PDB file of C-alpha atoms in Angstrom:
ATOM      1  CA  MET R   1       0.000   0.000   0.000  1.00 62.00           C
ATOM      2  CA  ASN R   2       1.394   3.383  -1.007  1.00 72.00           C
ATOM      3  CA  LEU R   3       0.906   5.932   1.738  1.00 85.00           C
ATOM      4  CA  LYS R   4       3.125   8.620   0.257  1.00 93.00           C
ATOM      5  CA  LEU R   5       1.385  11.942   0.744  1.00 96.00           C
ATOM      6  CA  SER R   6       3.981  14.161  -0.894  1.00 96.00           C
ATOM      7  CA  GLY R   7       2.221  17.067  -2.581  1.00 96.00           C
ATOM      8  CA  LYS R   8      -0.891  16.685  -0.411  1.00 98.00           C
ATOM      9  CA  HIS R   9      -1.954  19.352   2.090  1.00 99.00           C
ATOM     10  CA  ALA R  10      -3.497  18.253   5.389  1.00 99.00           C
ATOM     11  CA  LEU R  11      -5.402  20.471   7.818  1.00 99.00           C
ATOM     12  CA  VAL R  12      -5.478  18.951  11.301  1.00 99.00           C
ATOM     13  CA  CYS R  13      -7.784  20.421  13.952  1.00 98.00           C
ATOM     14  CA  GLY R  14      -6.965  20.192  17.647  1.00 97.00           C
ATOM     15  CA  ALA R  15      -3.364  19.712  16.565  1.00 98.00           C
ATOM     16  CA  SER R  16      -1.468  21.289  19.443  1.00 96.00           C
ATOM     17  CA  GLN R  17      -1.774  18.180  21.621  1.00 96.00           C
ATOM     18  CA  GLY R  18      -3.093  14.638  21.932  1.00 95.00           C
ATOM     19  CA  ILE R  19      -4.660  12.790  19.018  1.00 96.00           C
ATOM     20  CA  GLY R  20      -4.532  15.823  16.729  1.00 98.00           C
ATOM     21  CA  ARG R  21      -0.835  16.357  17.301  1.00 98.00           C
ATOM     22  CA  ALA R  22      -0.103  12.653  16.768  1.00 98.00           C
ATOM     23  CA  ALA R  23      -2.111  12.679  13.519  1.00 98.00           C
ATOM     24  CA  ALA R  24      -0.220  15.756  12.305  1.00 99.00           C
ATOM     25  CA  ILE R  25       3.136  14.099  12.997  1.00 98.00           C
ATOM     26  CA  GLU R  26       2.135  10.938  11.121  1.00 98.00           C
ATOM     27  CA  LEU R  27       0.841  12.901   8.135  1.00 98.00           C
ATOM     28  CA  ALA R  28       4.095  14.886   8.029  1.00 98.00           C
ATOM     29  CA  LEU R  29       6.109  11.656   8.195  1.00 97.00           C
ATOM     30  CA  LEU R  30       4.162  10.453   5.150  1.00 98.00           C
ATOM     31  CA  GLY R  31       5.238  13.592   3.284  1.00 98.00           C
ATOM     32  CA  ALA R  32       2.159  15.811   3.549  1.00 98.00           C
ATOM     33  CA  ASP R  33       2.321  19.545   4.042  1.00 99.00           C
ATOM     34  CA  VAL R  34       0.522  20.032   7.355  1.00 99.00           C
ATOM     35  CA  THR R  35      -1.422  23.002   8.693  1.00 99.00           C
ATOM     36  CA  LEU R  36      -2.151  22.746  12.406  1.00 99.00           C
ATOM     37  CA  LEU R  37      -5.291  24.332  13.843  1.00 99.00           C
ATOM     38  CA  ALA R  38      -5.926  25.017  17.530  1.00 98.00           C
ATOM     39  CA  ARG R  39      -6.555  27.974  19.836  1.00 96.00           C
ATOM     40  CA  GLY R  40      -3.154  28.737  21.353  1.00 96.00           C
ATOM     41  CA  SER R  41      -0.375  30.260  19.250  1.00 96.00           C
ATOM     42  CA  GLU R  42       2.369  29.244  21.679  1.00 98.00           C
ATOM     43  CA  SER R  43       1.380  25.579  21.823  1.00 97.00           C
ATOM     44  CA  LEU R  44       0.885  25.571  18.054  1.00 98.00           C
ATOM     45  CA  GLN R  45       4.352  27.010  17.515  1.00 98.00           C
ATOM     46  CA  ARG R  46       5.857  24.271  19.711  1.00 97.00           C
ATOM     47  CA  ALA R  47       3.949  21.609  17.778  1.00 98.00           C
ATOM     48  CA  LEU R  48       4.968  23.181  14.467  1.00 98.00           C
ATOM     49  CA  ASP R  49       8.636  23.224  15.503  1.00 97.00           C
ATOM     50  CA  GLU R  50       8.439  19.488  16.205  1.00 96.00           C
ATOM     51  CA  LEU R  51       6.758  18.479  12.937  1.00 98.00           C
ATOM     52  CA  PRO R  52       9.079  16.293  10.871  1.00 97.00           C
ATOM     53  CA  ARG R  53      10.075  17.103   7.323  1.00 96.00           C
ATOM     54  CA  VAL R  54      10.897  14.099   5.169  1.00 95.00           C
ATOM     55  CA  ASP R  55      11.196  16.276   2.087  1.00 90.00           C
ATOM     56  CA  ALA R  56      12.855  19.680   1.764  1.00 92.00           C
ATOM     57  CA  ALA R  57       9.803  20.926  -0.153  1.00 93.00           C
ATOM     58  CA  GLN R  58       7.389  20.235   2.725  1.00 97.00           C
ATOM     59  CA  LYS R  59       5.671  23.330   4.078  1.00 97.00           C
ATOM     60  CA  HIS R  60       4.019  23.320   7.481  1.00 98.00           C
ATOM     61  CA  GLY R  61       2.084  26.094   9.168  1.00 98.00           C
ATOM     62  CA  PHE R  62      -0.645  26.793  11.678  1.00 98.00           C
ATOM     63  CA  ILE R  63      -3.904  28.596  12.241  1.00 99.00           C
ATOM     64  CA  ALA R  64      -4.633  29.923  15.726  1.00 98.00           C
ATOM     65  CA  ALA R  65      -8.425  29.979  15.877  1.00 98.00           C
ATOM     66  CA  ASP R  66     -11.222  29.230  18.303  1.00 96.00           C
ATOM     67  CA  MET R  67     -13.839  26.773  17.020  1.00 96.00           C
ATOM     68  CA  ASN R  68     -16.546  28.939  18.614  1.00 95.00           C
ATOM     69  CA  GLN R  69     -15.488  32.133  16.776  1.00 97.00           C
ATOM     70  CA  HIS R  70     -17.032  31.209  13.454  1.00 98.00           C
ATOM     71  CA  THR R  71     -16.394  34.350  11.405  1.00 98.00           C
ATOM     72  CA  ALA R  72     -12.675  34.366  12.192  1.00 98.00           C
ATOM     73  CA  LEU R  73     -12.446  30.584  11.786  1.00 98.00           C
ATOM     74  CA  ARG R  74     -14.000  30.725   8.312  1.00 98.00           C
ATOM     75  CA  ALA R  75     -11.751  33.605   7.197  1.00 99.00           C
ATOM     76  CA  GLN R  76      -8.559  31.946   8.415  1.00 99.00           C
ATOM     77  CA  VAL R  77      -9.312  28.516   6.960  1.00 99.00           C
ATOM     78  CA  GLU R  78     -10.430  30.012   3.639  1.00 99.00           C
ATOM     79  CA  ALA R  79      -7.184  32.011   3.432  1.00 99.00           C
ATOM     80  CA  VAL R  80      -5.095  28.867   3.940  1.00 99.00           C
ATOM     81  CA  ALA R  81      -7.233  26.769   1.567  1.00 98.00           C
ATOM     82  CA  ASN R  82      -7.119  29.459  -1.124  1.00 98.00           C
ATOM     83  CA  ALA R  83      -3.314  29.629  -0.876  1.00 98.00           C
ATOM     84  CA  SER R  84      -2.935  25.835  -1.061  1.00 98.00           C
ATOM     85  CA  ALA R  85      -5.889  23.500  -1.551  1.00 98.00           C
ATOM     86  CA  VAL R  86      -6.524  21.204   1.409  1.00 99.00           C
ATOM     87  CA  ASN R  87      -6.663  17.532   0.380  1.00 99.00           C
ATOM     88  CA  ILE R  88      -6.948  15.966   3.841  1.00 99.00           C
ATOM     89  CA  LEU R  89      -9.040  17.300   6.716  1.00 99.00           C
ATOM     90  CA  VAL R  90      -8.834  15.866  10.216  1.00 99.00           C
ATOM     91  CA  ASN R  91     -11.710  17.189  12.340  1.00 98.00           C
ATOM     92  CA  ASN R  92     -10.722  16.753  15.968  1.00 97.00           C
ATOM     93  CA  SER R  93     -11.844  18.811  18.934  1.00 93.00           C
ATOM     94  CA  GLY R  94     -11.851  18.157  22.654  1.00 89.00           C
ATOM     95  CA  GLY R  95     -14.705  18.504  25.103  1.00 88.00           C
ATOM     96  CA  PRO R  96     -17.388  19.290  25.923  1.00 93.00           C
ATOM     97  CA  PRO R  97     -17.124  19.023  29.709  1.00 93.00           C
ATOM     98  CA  GLY R  98     -18.664  16.048  31.471  1.00 95.00           C
ATOM     99  CA  GLY R  99     -22.022  15.973  33.161  1.00 97.00           C
ATOM    100  CA  SER R 100     -25.461  14.487  32.703  1.00 97.00           C
ATOM    101  CA  ALA R 101     -27.600  15.370  29.694  1.00 97.00           C
ATOM    102  CA  HIS R 102     -30.684  16.147  31.774  1.00 98.00           C
ATOM    103  CA  ALA R 103     -28.831  18.696  33.930  1.00 98.00           C
ATOM    104  CA  ALA R 104     -27.034  20.416  31.041  1.00 98.00           C
ATOM    105  CA  THR R 105     -28.153  23.912  30.166  1.00 98.00           C
ATOM    106  CA  LEU R 106     -29.246  24.989  26.721  1.00 98.00           C
ATOM    107  CA  ASP R 107     -26.033  27.009  26.546  1.00 98.00           C
ATOM    108  CA  ASP R 108     -24.010  23.845  27.245  1.00 98.00           C
ATOM    109  CA  PHE R 109     -25.628  22.247  24.210  1.00 98.00           C
ATOM    110  CA  ARG R 110     -25.291  25.385  22.030  1.00 97.00           C
ATOM    111  CA  ILE R 111     -21.605  25.801  22.828  1.00 97.00           C
ATOM    112  CA  ALA R 112     -20.869  22.132  22.128  1.00 97.00           C
ATOM    113  CA  PHE R 113     -22.952  22.147  18.942  1.00 98.00           C
ATOM    114  CA  ASN R 114     -21.134  25.265  17.716  1.00 97.00           C
ATOM    115  CA  GLN R 115     -17.695  23.887  18.608  1.00 96.00           C
ATOM    116  CA  HIS R 116     -18.165  20.483  17.047  1.00 97.00           C
ATOM    117  CA  LEU R 117     -20.796  20.393  14.314  1.00 98.00           C
ATOM    118  CA  ILE R 118     -21.070  24.009  13.173  1.00 98.00           C
ATOM    119  CA  ALA R 119     -17.287  24.542  13.189  1.00 98.00           C
ATOM    120  CA  ALA R 120     -16.807  21.309  11.227  1.00 98.00           C
ATOM    121  CA  GLN R 121     -19.355  22.493   8.640  1.00 99.00           C
ATOM    122  CA  ILE R 122     -17.597  25.860   8.343  1.00 99.00           C
ATOM    123  CA  ILE R 123     -14.223  24.186   7.825  1.00 99.00           C
ATOM    124  CA  LEU R 124     -15.729  21.718   5.344  1.00 99.00           C
ATOM    125  CA  GLN R 125     -17.203  24.521   3.257  1.00 99.00           C
ATOM    126  CA  ALA R 126     -13.842  26.311   3.223  1.00 99.00           C
ATOM    127  CA  VAL R 127     -11.834  23.286   2.036  1.00 99.00           C
ATOM    128  CA  LEU R 128     -14.413  21.505  -0.137  1.00 99.00           C
ATOM    129  CA  PRO R 129     -13.950  23.580  -3.331  1.00 98.00           C
ATOM    130  CA  GLY R 130     -10.292  22.515  -3.550  1.00 98.00           C
ATOM    131  CA  MET R 131     -11.159  18.877  -2.940  1.00 99.00           C
ATOM    132  CA  GLN R 132     -13.875  18.947  -5.580  1.00 98.00           C
ATOM    133  CA  ALA R 133     -11.614  20.684  -8.104  1.00 98.00           C
ATOM    134  CA  SER R 134      -8.930  18.012  -7.705  1.00 97.00           C
ATOM    135  CA  GLY R 135     -11.341  15.072  -7.483  1.00 98.00           C
ATOM    136  CA  TYR R 136      -9.600  13.991  -4.290  1.00 98.00           C
ATOM    137  CA  GLY R 137     -10.343  14.528  -0.630  1.00 99.00           C
ATOM    138  CA  ARG R 138     -10.065  12.700   2.650  1.00 99.00           C
ATOM    139  CA  ILE R 139     -12.130  13.861   5.612  1.00 99.00           C
ATOM    140  CA  ILE R 140     -11.512  12.118   8.918  1.00 99.00           C
ATOM    141  CA  ASN R 141     -13.635  12.937  11.954  1.00 98.00           C
ATOM    142  CA  VAL R 142     -12.199  11.955  15.319  1.00 97.00           C
ATOM    143  CA  ILE R 143     -15.286  11.538  17.476  1.00 95.00           C
ATOM    144  CA  SER R 144     -15.856   8.905  20.168  1.00 93.00           C
ATOM    145  CA  THR R 145     -17.039   5.388  20.878  1.00 93.00           C
ATOM    146  CA  SER R 146     -19.973   7.128  22.541  1.00 92.00           C
ATOM    147  CA  VAL R 147     -21.703   7.205  19.148  1.00 92.00           C
ATOM    148  CA  LYS R 148     -22.145   3.438  19.501  1.00 93.00           C
ATOM    149  CA  GLU R 149     -22.709   3.266  23.262  1.00 93.00           C
ATOM    150  CA  PRO R 150     -23.160   6.420  25.362  1.00 94.00           C
ATOM    151  CA  ILE R 151     -20.462   7.008  27.961  1.00 94.00           C
ATOM    152  CA  ARG R 152     -21.717   7.662  31.464  1.00 95.00           C
ATOM    153  CA  ASN R 153     -21.538  11.300  32.604  1.00 96.00           C
ATOM    154  CA  LEU R 154     -20.792  12.653  29.112  1.00 95.00           C
ATOM    155  CA  GLY R 155     -24.369  13.557  28.201  1.00 96.00           C
ATOM    156  CA  VAL R 156     -23.700  16.584  26.024  1.00 97.00           C
ATOM    157  CA  SER R 157     -20.693  14.977  24.343  1.00 95.00           C
ATOM    158  CA  ASN R 158     -22.616  11.769  23.592  1.00 96.00           C
ATOM    159  CA  THR R 159     -25.370  13.810  21.956  1.00 96.00           C
ATOM    160  CA  ILE R 160     -23.193  16.154  19.925  1.00 96.00           C
ATOM    161  CA  ARG R 161     -20.785  13.474  18.726  1.00 95.00           C
ATOM    162  CA  GLY R 162     -23.738  11.402  17.544  1.00 95.00           C
ATOM    163  CA  ALA R 163     -24.814  14.368  15.434  1.00 97.00           C
ATOM    164  CA  VAL R 164     -21.299  14.675  13.978  1.00 97.00           C
ATOM    165  CA  ALA R 165     -21.271  10.952  13.133  1.00 97.00           C
ATOM    166  CA  ASN R 166     -24.509  11.224  11.170  1.00 98.00           C
ATOM    167  CA  TRP R 167     -23.371  14.450   9.479  1.00 98.00           C
ATOM    168  CA  ALA R 168     -20.277  12.570   8.308  1.00 98.00           C
ATOM    169  CA  LYS R 169     -22.286   9.600   7.036  1.00 98.00           C
ATOM    170  CA  THR R 170     -24.463  11.993   5.061  1.00 99.00           C
ATOM    171  CA  LEU R 171     -21.391  13.701   3.595  1.00 99.00           C
ATOM    172  CA  ALA R 172     -19.889  10.336   2.625  1.00 98.00           C
ATOM    173  CA  THR R 173     -22.988   9.607   0.554  1.00 98.00           C
ATOM    174  CA  GLU R 174     -23.060  13.075  -0.989  1.00 98.00           C
ATOM    175  CA  LEU R 175     -19.350  13.433  -1.770  1.00 99.00           C
ATOM    176  CA  GLY R 176     -18.185   9.917  -2.634  1.00 98.00           C
ATOM    177  CA  SER R 177     -18.822  10.342  -6.344  1.00 98.00           C
ATOM    178  CA  HIS R 178     -16.422  13.323  -6.296  1.00 97.00           C
ATOM    179  CA  GLY R 179     -13.483  11.221  -5.066  1.00 98.00           C
ATOM    180  CA  ILE R 180     -13.929  12.462  -1.504  1.00 99.00           C
ATOM    181  CA  THR R 181     -14.137   9.958   1.330  1.00 99.00           C
ATOM    182  CA  VAL R 182     -15.507  10.772   4.768  1.00 99.00           C
ATOM    183  CA  ASN R 183     -14.738   8.502   7.706  1.00 98.00           C
ATOM    184  CA  ASN R 184     -15.218   8.551  11.449  1.00 97.00           C
ATOM    185  CA  VAL R 185     -12.611   7.354  13.940  1.00 97.00           C
ATOM    186  CA  LEU R 186     -14.022   6.336  17.319  1.00 94.00           C
ATOM    187  CA  PRO R 187     -11.361   6.439  20.031  1.00 91.00           C
ATOM    188  CA  GLY R 188     -12.280   5.305  23.519  1.00 80.00           C
ATOM    189  CA  TYR R 189     -11.126   7.018  26.696  1.00 70.00           C
ATOM    190  CA  THR R 190      -8.046   9.157  26.053  1.00 63.00           C
TER     191      THR R 190
END
């Protein structure tokens, strides 16, 4: 199997730590140009400094953006995607905080919905034109095993991540004929 990603551009969300950072490192090792996306510039710079380069032509960068600041998020992702089409998108975002679904406030649900589903839709719409133009795209959503079996005391997360899973399944059906695959990864406790 050829996993050479030289000449491909990957955008990895939640890339300053954890699963996102690990995914960014692996994509860079496979030769992709990687753009990291997370909130904190300092942690992003540290992650960027540690990204491997297996090819002198590789270009890595970052976007410091908050998934709940949609106007700025859209503008920043569009600017990067317009400069270099994104071929691989890794949607990955932490939270929301634990707690029961019945005790969660409407704001708890709105914030989580905005951070996970709405932000993912905004990013998708920013990168999709480049994927469609090239007839190639890979969208990977890092969600949770809670979409199969709810995890105790993660009521809002269970709900929101289920919505993201079904959004992704819908996209897979809609975009497959354009050479764009959409897959969900379901990690357990991290």
